[in-house]
GROMACS .gro file of C-alpha atoms in nm:
model
  132
    1UNK     CA    1  -0.413  -0.116  -0.170
    2UNK     CA    2  -0.455   0.094  -0.482
    3UNK     CA    3  -0.316   0.121  -0.830
    4UNK     CA    4  -0.182   0.428  -1.000
    5UNK     CA    5  -0.357   0.503  -1.326
    6UNK     CA    6  -0.352   0.773  -1.591
    7UNK     CA    7  -0.623   0.965  -1.401
    8UNK     CA    8  -0.364   1.037  -1.129
    9UNK     CA    9  -0.133   1.221  -1.373
   10UNK     CA   10   0.157   1.032  -1.210
   11UNK     CA   11   0.112   1.199  -0.873
   12UNK     CA   12   0.165   0.952  -0.589
   13UNK     CA   13  -0.008   1.178  -0.338
   14UNK     CA   14  -0.306   1.223  -0.570
   15UNK     CA   15  -0.323   0.845  -0.618
   16UNK     CA   16  -0.326   0.787  -0.241
   17UNK     CA   17  -0.585   1.058  -0.181
   18UNK     CA   18  -0.809   0.912  -0.453
   19UNK     CA   19  -0.763   0.564  -0.306
   20UNK     CA   20  -0.853   0.684   0.043
   21UNK     CA   21  -1.171   0.842  -0.091
   22UNK     CA   22  -1.276   0.555  -0.318
   23UNK     CA   23  -1.189   0.264  -0.093
   24UNK     CA   24  -1.250   0.407   0.255
   25UNK     CA   25  -1.450   0.729   0.209
   26UNK     CA   26  -1.178   0.957   0.351
   27UNK     CA   27  -1.207   1.291   0.172
   28UNK     CA   28  -0.942   1.561   0.121
   29UNK     CA   29  -1.119   1.747   0.401
   30UNK     CA   30  -1.043   1.459   0.640
   31UNK     CA   31  -0.684   1.443   0.515
   32UNK     CA   32  -0.629   1.811   0.590
   33UNK     CA   33  -0.812   1.799   0.924
   34UNK     CA   34  -0.608   1.514   1.072
   35UNK     CA   35  -0.229   1.527   1.069
   36UNK     CA   36  -0.180   1.297   0.767
   37UNK     CA   37   0.152   1.149   0.662
   38UNK     CA   38   0.222   0.952   0.343
   39UNK     CA   39   0.492   0.686   0.323
   40UNK     CA   40   0.561   0.547  -0.027
   41UNK     CA   41   0.730   0.210  -0.058
   42UNK     CA   42   0.714  -0.024  -0.359
   43UNK     CA   43   0.587  -0.037  -0.714
   44UNK     CA   44   0.479  -0.376  -0.837
   45UNK     CA   45   0.325  -0.563  -1.127
   46UNK     CA   46   0.107  -0.407  -1.388
   47UNK     CA   47  -0.251  -0.492  -1.294
   48UNK     CA   48  -0.383  -0.640  -1.619
   49UNK     CA   49  -0.759  -0.584  -1.581
   50UNK     CA   50  -0.744  -0.209  -1.518
   51UNK     CA   51  -0.396  -0.132  -1.659
   52UNK     CA   52  -0.263  -0.002  -1.329
   53UNK     CA   53   0.072  -0.017  -1.156
   54UNK     CA   54   0.050  -0.132  -0.795
   55UNK     CA   55   0.187   0.084  -0.516
   56UNK     CA   56   0.250  -0.011  -0.156
   57UNK     CA   57   0.221   0.279   0.081
   58UNK     CA   58   0.106   0.367   0.430
   59UNK     CA   59  -0.111   0.661   0.521
   60UNK     CA   60  -0.100   0.762   0.885
   61UNK     CA   61  -0.371   0.990   1.021
   62UNK     CA   62  -0.378   1.139   1.367
   63UNK     CA   63  -0.737   1.038   1.441
   64UNK     CA   64  -0.948   0.774   1.610
   65UNK     CA   65  -1.049   0.507   1.358
   66UNK     CA   66  -1.370   0.401   1.534
   67UNK     CA   67  -1.486   0.760   1.576
   68UNK     CA   68  -1.404   0.924   1.242
   69UNK     CA   69  -1.321   0.665   0.978
   70UNK     CA   70  -1.501   0.332   1.032
   71UNK     CA   71  -1.847   0.441   0.913
   72UNK     CA   72  -1.749   0.661   0.619
   73UNK     CA   73  -1.923   0.559   0.296
   74UNK     CA   74  -1.675   0.425   0.042
   75UNK     CA   75  -1.727   0.537  -0.317
   76UNK     CA   76  -1.577   0.247  -0.512
   77UNK     CA   77  -1.826   0.007  -0.670
   78UNK     CA   78  -1.569  -0.272  -0.679
   79UNK     CA   79  -1.446  -0.275  -0.321
   80UNK     CA   80  -1.151  -0.493  -0.236
   81UNK     CA   81  -1.293  -0.531   0.114
   82UNK     CA   82  -1.612  -0.665   0.270
   83UNK     CA   83  -1.578  -0.465   0.589
   84UNK     CA   84  -1.322  -0.285   0.800
   85UNK     CA   85  -1.137  -0.503   1.047
   86UNK     CA   86  -0.855  -0.318   1.222
   87UNK     CA   87  -0.564  -0.549   1.302
   88UNK     CA   88  -0.276  -0.455   1.529
   89UNK     CA   89   0.061  -0.436   1.358
   90UNK     CA   90   0.185  -0.745   1.542
   91UNK     CA   91   0.297  -1.074   1.387
   92UNK     CA   92   0.056  -1.300   1.576
   93UNK     CA   93  -0.243  -1.069   1.515
   94UNK     CA   94  -0.172  -1.042   1.143
   95UNK     CA   95  -0.117  -1.416   1.097
   96UNK     CA   96  -0.438  -1.491   1.290
   97UNK     CA   97  -0.629  -1.250   1.064
   98UNK     CA   98  -0.480  -1.400   0.746
   99UNK     CA   99  -0.556  -1.755   0.861
  100UNK     CA  100  -0.927  -1.676   0.882
  101UNK     CA  101  -0.978  -1.435   0.590
  102UNK     CA  102  -0.945  -1.438   0.214
  103UNK     CA  103  -0.722  -1.155   0.096
  104UNK     CA  104  -0.641  -1.057  -0.263
  105UNK     CA  105  -0.286  -1.140  -0.366
  106UNK     CA  106  -0.209  -0.769  -0.414
  107UNK     CA  107  -0.324  -0.708  -0.058
  108UNK     CA  108  -0.103  -0.990   0.070
  109UNK     CA  109   0.198  -0.848  -0.110
  110UNK     CA  110   0.128  -0.500   0.025
  111UNK     CA  111   0.086  -0.632   0.379
  112UNK     CA  112   0.403  -0.838   0.355
  113UNK     CA  113   0.608  -0.541   0.231
  114UNK     CA  114   0.471  -0.300   0.492
  115UNK     CA  115   0.532  -0.552   0.771
  116UNK     CA  116   0.890  -0.613   0.655
  117UNK     CA  117   0.962  -0.243   0.701
  118UNK     CA  118   0.852  -0.284   1.062
  119UNK     CA  119   1.073  -0.597   1.096
  120UNK     CA  120   0.763  -0.817   1.113
  121UNK     CA  121   0.800  -1.124   0.892
  122UNK     CA  122   0.467  -1.298   0.847
  123UNK     CA  123   0.383  -1.646   0.721
  124UNK     CA  124   0.127  -1.606   0.444
  125UNK     CA  125  -0.110  -1.886   0.352
  126UNK     CA  126  -0.169  -1.988  -0.009
  127UNK     CA  127  -0.459  -1.787  -0.155
  128UNK     CA  128  -0.486  -1.951  -0.498
  129UNK     CA  129  -0.865  -1.973  -0.465
  130UNK     CA  130  -0.894  -1.595  -0.464
  131UNK     CA  131  -0.962  -1.435  -0.805
  132UNK     CA  132  -0.726  -1.162  -0.932
   0.00000   0.00000   0.00000
C-alpha cells in the first residue's frame, strides 16, 4: 500500500518502485534482477495527513520471498507493517489472517480490491479501533 505524491512526478512506476524500497527494502537493482511486473488498479481517497492519493497495485517478482525479500531492511520510518507475514491468495487464508491482525483501512481496501480481481470476495471485520 502506498500513496502517490508530488515526489513521484505523477509516474505510477516510480511511485511503486519508491514504495517497494521504502516499505519493503526492494531496490531498483532487485526490480531489474527479478522479472518484475506491475499491475495498476484503483485510485482512491486523498490521504489527508500526507496529501497523497492512494493507489492499489500488485507487483509480481519472479523470486523466492524467503530467500531474497523477507530480510531486506525497509527504509520508511513510519512503517505500515510490524513484520512480513506472507498469506496465500485464498479466501480462507486471507480471512483467517484478517481475523487475527489489525490492518489499516487503506490496506483493507487495497486487499479487498486486489482479491476481487482474482474473484475472491472476502469478509472484512470492522477495524474502527485502528488509527488512520
